[in-house]
Short mmCIF file of C-alpha atoms in Angstrom, two decimals:
data_model
loop_
_atom_site.label_atom_id
_atom_site.label_comp_id
_atom_site.label_asym_id
_atom_site.label_seq_id
_atom_site.Cartn_x
_atom_site.Cartn_y
_atom_site.Cartn_z
CA MET A 1 -80.96 17.10 37.83
CA LYS A 2 -78.33 19.10 35.75
CA THR A 3 -75.20 18.81 37.44
CA LEU A 4 -72.01 20.23 36.23
CA ILE A 5 -68.85 17.82 36.35
CA CYS A 6 -65.44 18.88 36.11
CA PRO A 7 -64.59 14.82 34.28
CA GLU A 8 -60.29 15.46 34.13
CA PRO A 9 -58.23 18.61 34.58
CA GLY A 10 -59.14 21.10 31.99
CA ALA A 11 -62.78 20.22 31.36
CA LEU A 12 -66.13 20.90 32.96
CA ARG A 13 -69.53 19.24 31.06
CA LEU A 14 -72.95 19.61 31.95
CA ILE A 15 -74.87 16.35 31.91
CA ASP A 16 -77.70 14.76 34.01
CA ARG A 17 -77.80 12.51 36.82
CA ASP A 18 -80.46 11.20 39.30
CA GLU A 19 -81.40 13.52 42.25
CA PRO A 20 -80.05 12.43 45.54
CA LYS A 21 -82.36 10.28 48.25
CA ARG A 22 -82.34 11.88 51.48
CA GLY A 23 -80.32 9.51 54.26
CA PRO A 24 -81.46 9.19 57.92
CA GLY A 25 -81.02 12.35 58.84
CA ASP A 26 -79.95 14.01 56.07
CA VAL A 27 -81.76 17.47 54.43
CA LEU A 28 -82.16 17.44 50.67
CA LEU A 29 -81.78 21.06 49.63
CA ARG A 30 -81.94 22.96 46.52
CA VAL A 31 -79.04 24.79 45.24
CA ARG A 32 -79.83 28.17 44.61
CA ARG A 33 -75.79 29.96 44.41
CA VAL A 34 -72.26 28.49 44.31
CA GLY A 35 -69.67 30.30 45.17
CA ILE A 36 -66.33 29.93 42.65
CA CYS A 37 -63.09 29.16 45.26
CA GLY A 38 -59.68 29.10 44.16
CA THR A 39 -59.83 25.64 45.13
CA ASP A 40 -61.87 25.22 42.00
CA TYR A 41 -60.04 26.92 39.73
CA HIS A 42 -57.28 24.82 41.07
CA ILE A 43 -59.37 21.49 40.80
CA LEU A 44 -60.05 22.64 36.98
CA GLY A 45 -56.44 23.14 36.37
CA GLY A 46 -55.43 19.96 37.91
CA THR A 47 -53.49 21.70 41.29
CA GLN A 48 -55.42 20.43 43.75
CA PRO A 49 -53.63 18.22 46.14
CA TYR A 50 -57.00 16.49 47.67
CA LEU A 51 -59.29 14.60 45.07
CA SER A 52 -59.96 12.42 42.32
CA TYR A 53 -61.95 12.72 39.02
CA PRO A 54 -64.10 12.82 38.08
CA ARG A 55 -65.68 15.91 40.46
CA VAL A 56 -68.67 17.18 40.88
CA MET A 57 -66.84 20.73 42.56
CA GLY A 58 -69.21 23.31 44.84
CA HIS A 59 -68.51 24.10 48.55
CA GLU A 60 -69.86 27.72 48.67
CA LEU A 61 -73.58 27.45 48.60
CA GLY A 62 -76.85 29.63 49.29
CA ALA A 63 -79.86 26.82 49.54
CA GLU A 64 -83.36 26.34 49.95
CA ILE A 65 -83.94 23.50 52.28
CA VAL A 66 -86.53 21.02 50.86
CA GLU A 67 -87.31 18.07 53.45
CA ALA A 68 -85.49 17.85 56.46
CA PRO A 69 -85.63 14.53 59.64
CA ALA A 70 -88.98 14.34 61.07
CA GLY A 71 -88.61 17.06 64.27
CA SER A 72 -85.79 19.02 62.78
CA SER A 73 -86.80 23.09 63.44
CA LEU A 74 -85.07 23.61 59.36
CA ALA A 75 -88.23 24.38 57.72
CA THR A 76 -88.55 23.81 54.03
CA GLY A 77 -88.28 26.76 52.16
CA THR A 78 -85.93 28.68 54.20
CA THR A 79 -82.77 30.18 52.78
CA ALA A 80 -79.62 27.61 54.43
CA VAL A 81 -76.13 27.91 54.76
CA VAL A 82 -74.30 24.39 54.27
CA VAL A 83 -71.26 23.83 56.21
CA PRO A 84 -69.76 21.43 53.78
CA TYR A 85 -66.16 19.89 55.93
CA LEU A 86 -68.31 16.44 56.85
CA SER A 87 -66.62 15.44 59.77
CA CYS A 88 -66.65 12.03 61.54
CA GLY A 89 -67.12 13.20 64.98
CA GLN A 90 -65.51 9.84 66.32
CA CYS A 91 -61.97 11.40 65.87
CA ARG A 92 -59.81 13.06 68.86
CA ALA A 93 -60.08 16.19 66.39
CA CYS A 94 -63.72 16.00 66.47
CA GLN A 95 -64.14 14.74 70.18
CA ARG A 96 -62.47 18.05 71.16
CA GLY A 97 -64.65 20.41 68.85
CA LEU A 98 -61.80 20.07 66.23
CA THR A 99 -64.39 19.32 63.42
CA ASN A 100 -62.45 21.66 60.88
CA CYS A 101 -59.01 19.17 61.42
CA CYS A 102 -61.22 16.09 61.68
CA ARG A 103 -58.88 13.13 60.71
CA ARG A 104 -61.33 12.07 58.27
CA VAL A 105 -63.00 14.62 57.17
CA SER A 106 -64.40 14.85 53.84
CA VAL A 107 -65.40 18.53 51.93
CA LEU A 108 -68.13 18.23 49.69
CA GLY A 109 -66.49 19.27 46.14
CA VAL A 110 -63.33 17.94 46.73
CA HIS A 111 -63.47 14.45 48.72
CA GLN A 112 -67.11 14.34 47.57
CA ASP A 113 -69.15 15.20 44.97
CA GLY A 114 -70.57 19.14 45.95
CA GLY A 115 -72.75 21.48 44.98
CA MET A 116 -72.91 22.59 41.18
CA ALA A 117 -76.43 20.75 41.07
CA GLU A 118 -79.61 21.73 41.24
CA TYR A 119 -80.36 19.10 44.55
CA ILE A 120 -77.54 18.31 47.34
CA ALA A 121 -78.36 15.57 50.53
CA VAL A 122 -75.83 16.57 53.68
CA PRO A 123 -76.84 15.87 57.05
CA ALA A 124 -78.63 17.94 59.33
CA GLN A 125 -75.51 19.63 61.38
CA ASN A 126 -74.45 20.93 58.05
CA VAL A 127 -77.33 22.56 57.70
CA ILE A 128 -77.48 26.33 59.20
CA ALA A 129 -81.02 28.07 58.46
CA ALA A 130 -80.09 31.79 57.19
CA PRO A 131 -83.90 33.64 56.87
CA GLU A 132 -81.85 37.15 57.31
CA LEU A 133 -79.70 36.55 54.36
CA THR A 134 -80.24 36.50 50.51
CA LEU A 135 -79.29 33.83 48.36
CA ASP A 136 -75.94 35.16 47.32
CA GLN A 137 -75.08 36.19 50.71
CA ALA A 138 -75.72 32.42 51.93
CA ALA A 139 -72.71 31.45 49.19
CA MET A 140 -70.71 33.72 50.43
CA VAL A 141 -71.04 32.77 54.60
CA GLU A 142 -68.18 30.02 53.82
CA PHE A 143 -65.17 31.68 52.27
CA LEU A 144 -65.65 34.09 54.40
CA ALA A 145 -65.42 31.85 57.54
CA ILE A 146 -62.54 30.58 56.58
CA GLY A 147 -60.89 34.32 56.70
CA ALA A 148 -63.06 34.87 59.99
CA HIS A 149 -61.16 31.49 61.33
CA GLY A 150 -57.56 32.37 60.28
CA ILE A 151 -57.96 36.25 62.17
CA ARG A 152 -59.60 33.97 65.08
CA ARG A 153 -55.98 31.84 65.16
CA GLY A 154 -53.89 34.44 64.51
CA ALA A 155 -55.93 36.03 68.25
CA VAL A 156 -56.03 39.62 66.05
CA GLN A 157 -56.32 42.71 68.55
CA ALA A 158 -57.13 45.93 67.76
CA GLU A 159 -53.45 46.51 68.95
CA ASP A 160 -52.37 44.95 66.09
CA ARG A 161 -50.39 45.96 63.18
CA VAL A 162 -51.81 43.58 60.61
CA LEU A 163 -49.98 42.17 57.23
CA VAL A 164 -52.42 40.69 55.14
CA VAL A 165 -50.56 39.25 51.71
CA GLY A 166 -53.00 38.45 49.18
CA ALA A 167 -55.94 40.32 47.86
CA GLY A 168 -57.94 37.41 46.77
CA PRO A 169 -60.92 36.36 48.14
CA ILE A 170 -59.69 34.94 51.34
CA GLY A 171 -56.95 37.59 51.86
CA ILE A 172 -60.68 39.90 51.68
CA ALA A 173 -62.10 38.18 54.23
CA ALA A 174 -58.73 38.23 56.60
CA THR A 175 -58.83 41.93 55.79
CA ILE A 176 -62.82 42.29 56.54
CA PHE A 177 -62.44 40.10 59.81
CA ALA A 178 -59.47 41.74 61.12
CA ARG A 179 -60.68 45.16 60.16
CA ALA A 180 -63.72 44.34 62.06
CA ARG A 181 -61.24 43.26 65.60
CA GLY A 182 -59.75 47.15 65.50
CA ALA A 183 -56.45 46.46 64.06
CA GLU A 184 -54.54 48.33 61.55
CA VAL A 185 -54.49 46.27 58.72
CA THR A 186 -51.94 46.44 55.26
CA VAL A 187 -52.76 44.85 52.40
CA MET A 188 -49.97 43.41 49.90
CA ASP A 189 -50.87 41.82 46.30
CA LEU A 190 -49.27 42.12 43.32
CA ARG A 191 -52.72 43.03 41.47
CA GLN A 192 -53.73 46.84 41.30
CA ASN A 193 -57.38 46.71 40.80
CA ARG A 194 -57.85 44.05 44.20
CA LEU A 195 -55.46 46.54 46.37
CA ASP A 196 -57.88 49.28 44.98
CA PHE A 197 -60.89 47.69 46.22
CA ALA A 198 -59.34 46.01 49.45
CA LYS A 199 -58.98 50.41 50.59
CA ARG A 200 -61.62 51.41 49.24
CA GLU A 201 -64.77 48.25 50.05
CA LEU A 202 -62.66 46.86 53.10
CA GLY A 203 -61.32 50.18 55.03
CA ALA A 204 -57.56 48.65 54.51
CA THR A 205 -55.29 51.19 56.35
CA HIS A 206 -52.75 50.85 53.89
CA ILE A 207 -52.08 48.79 50.46
CA VAL A 208 -48.85 47.35 48.74
CA THR A 209 -47.71 46.58 45.34
CA ALA A 210 -45.42 43.87 45.81
CA GLY A 211 -42.19 43.84 43.96
CA PRO A 212 -38.54 43.66 44.15
CA ASP A 213 -38.41 46.15 46.89
CA THR A 214 -41.03 45.09 49.36
CA LYS A 215 -39.05 43.98 52.32
CA ALA A 216 -37.36 47.51 52.12
CA GLN A 217 -40.83 49.41 51.85
CA LEU A 218 -42.32 47.54 54.61
CA GLU A 219 -39.63 48.55 56.89
CA ALA A 220 -39.84 52.21 56.24
CA MET A 221 -44.11 51.90 56.71
CA THR A 222 -43.19 50.49 60.11
CA GLU A 223 -40.31 52.11 61.30
CA GLY A 224 -38.25 48.87 61.03
CA GLU A 225 -40.67 46.83 63.54
CA PHE A 226 -42.40 45.12 60.96
CA PHE A 227 -46.08 43.35 61.96
CA ASP A 228 -47.61 42.10 64.72
CA VAL A 229 -49.26 38.83 62.49
CA VAL A 230 -49.20 38.55 59.44
CA ILE A 231 -51.69 36.42 57.20
CA ASP A 232 -50.39 34.23 53.84
CA ALA A 233 -53.36 34.23 51.72
CA THR A 234 -51.60 33.86 48.83
CA GLY A 235 -50.89 29.76 47.99
CA HIS A 236 -47.57 30.56 46.44
CA PRO A 237 -44.63 28.67 48.35
CA PRO A 238 -42.16 32.02 47.09
CA SER A 239 -44.27 34.39 49.24
CA MET A 240 -45.17 31.84 51.93
CA ASN A 241 -41.37 31.24 52.40
CA ALA A 242 -41.08 35.30 52.28
CA GLY A 243 -43.79 36.72 54.60
CA LEU A 244 -41.71 35.54 57.90
CA PHE A 245 -39.18 38.68 57.04
CA TYR A 246 -42.04 40.91 57.39
CA LEU A 247 -43.23 39.71 60.61
CA GLY A 248 -42.36 41.31 63.94
CA HIS A 249 -40.62 40.11 66.82
CA GLY A 250 -42.73 37.89 68.99
CA GLY A 251 -45.29 37.96 66.21
CA ARG A 252 -47.69 35.23 64.60
CA TYR A 253 -47.13 33.92 61.47
CA VAL A 254 -50.72 32.40 59.76
CA LEU A 255 -50.79 30.22 56.97
CA LEU A 256 -54.46 30.77 55.37
CA SER A 257 -53.14 29.03 51.87
CA ILE A 258 -52.51 25.59 51.08
CA VAL A 259 -49.72 24.67 48.48
CA PRO A 260 -48.55 20.90 47.13
CA ALA A 261 -44.66 22.00 48.32
CA ASP A 262 -42.79 22.64 50.94
CA ILE A 263 -42.32 25.92 53.10
CA SER A 264 -39.05 26.27 54.52
CA PHE A 265 -37.28 29.41 56.98
CA PRO A 266 -34.03 29.83 58.08
CA ASP A 267 -34.05 28.76 61.75
CA PRO A 268 -31.93 32.00 63.13
CA GLU A 269 -34.70 34.17 61.73
CA PHE A 270 -37.59 31.79 63.02
CA HIS A 271 -36.48 32.15 66.50
CA LYS A 272 -34.60 35.04 67.42
CA ARG A 273 -38.81 36.56 66.21
CA GLU A 274 -40.20 33.62 68.90
CA THR A 275 -42.31 33.12 65.85
CA THR A 276 -45.83 31.43 66.32
CA LEU A 277 -46.40 29.96 63.25
CA ILE A 278 -50.07 29.01 62.53
CA ALA A 279 -51.78 26.43 60.50
CA SER A 280 -55.44 27.66 60.03
CA ARG A 281 -57.50 25.27 57.57
CA ASN A 282 -61.47 25.68 56.57
CA ALA A 283 -63.87 27.04 59.55
CA LEU A 284 -65.71 25.92 62.62
CA THR A 285 -69.24 26.40 63.20
CA ASP A 286 -68.64 29.92 65.49
CA ASP A 287 -66.77 31.16 62.29
CA PHE A 288 -69.80 30.55 60.21
CA ALA A 289 -72.28 32.72 62.97
CA GLU A 290 -69.52 35.56 63.31
CA VAL A 291 -69.79 35.75 59.72
CA MET A 292 -73.92 35.54 59.70
CA ARG A 293 -73.95 38.60 63.00
CA ALA A 294 -71.47 40.43 60.45
CA MET A 295 -73.67 40.57 57.09
CA ALA A 296 -76.67 41.16 58.82
CA ALA A 297 -74.97 44.17 61.07
CA GLY A 298 -74.30 45.26 57.30
CA GLN A 299 -70.13 44.73 57.60
CA VAL A 300 -69.90 42.44 55.07
CA PRO A 301 -70.10 44.30 51.31
CA THR A 302 -71.56 41.87 49.56
CA ALA A 303 -72.72 43.58 46.79
CA ALA A 304 -69.23 44.74 45.86
CA LEU A 305 -67.86 41.22 46.28
CA ALA A 306 -70.20 39.95 43.56
CA THR A 307 -68.53 40.88 40.55
CA HIS A 308 -69.27 38.32 38.01
CA ARG A 309 -72.26 36.00 37.67
CA ALA A 310 -73.98 33.26 35.45
CA PRO A 311 -76.42 30.66 34.63
CA MET A 312 -75.02 27.18 35.87
CA THR A 313 -76.01 26.16 32.79
CA GLU A 314 -73.10 28.39 30.98
CA GLY A 315 -70.34 27.62 34.01
CA ALA A 316 -68.25 25.31 31.63
CA ALA A 317 -68.07 28.40 29.32
CA ALA A 318 -67.88 31.15 32.56
CA ILE A 319 -65.50 29.34 35.09
CA PRO A 320 -62.33 28.90 32.88
CA VAL A 321 -62.86 32.95 31.35
CA TRP A 322 -63.60 33.68 35.85
CA ALA A 323 -60.16 32.20 36.21
CA LYS A 324 -58.29 34.68 34.47
CA PRO A 325 -56.76 37.71 36.10
CA GLU A 326 -57.42 39.97 34.14
CA THR A 327 -60.97 39.22 34.41
CA GLY A 328 -60.72 40.84 37.51
CA VAL A 329 -63.02 38.62 39.42
CA ILE A 330 -63.25 39.12 43.26
CA LYS A 331 -66.29 36.49 44.12
CA ALA A 332 -68.14 34.96 41.34
CA LEU A 333 -71.98 32.98 41.64
CA LEU A 334 -73.31 30.32 39.46
CA GLU A 335 -76.83 31.02 39.39
CA VAL A 336 -78.70 27.27 39.63
#
């Protein structure tokens, strides 16, 4: 089968390898769409902290079921969403239902080879039948679920004033699901095109271009009270450090992004706000279900999100171009 592999940072290569064998309890899937994620760009750039090379990337998958275990309700030919976080089921986190942060979690496309290939075999519990979704939509569920999980972790309510810092795909996902809860959402980014997208397509209440006077601007627009919830989706340590200062007293600070760096805050500032600091990692099955319900209800502008696409056979040339900010990518899809 054709497979797109990252043998080392900065390189992508289309190769042939054997089709996977379906093990007991596994589902064999025909991959049809692969969403390109910030994680993939970091892997290509050599800045993703959790993997070794070579690696087949791809964890945002829209697929068709080829073969499932006997007695499974997963029917051949059905469109499927893949939950790419393979959990052990045994550790304390898993036993408490927190499979997203399993001690031994293995994420497709990061800790083990993912879906930039014609076929993949994954455990049946990680496959969700989605006959009501298009293949494009199925490939977008995972990244949207990360945003939905962050909003759930932040306990966002309709009365909250929310600041989303970073209007990439994860920030966009957080904006969608904060708005779905009725919150007032301000989106901040350096890129005007992404801010315009957040206002036009996502219903962001306010947009702010980040700059030297950011704090003063946010202070003025909130009458000095700042925000009940700040969501950082930048993956940029200085931005993550600065986010505390945009948080109101009694607020919740949710870190959706992860970086191989130390994040620090002045303790007096942290304490006087009685800050709740929250990490948000991956997503749970309930988050996937929430996204799929929202898609089915027409609450997610998936057609607008899918700004770029190419056949997987052209992925080695396309992905490095999509990684450049000037390309204007929101979500790029490989068609397999």
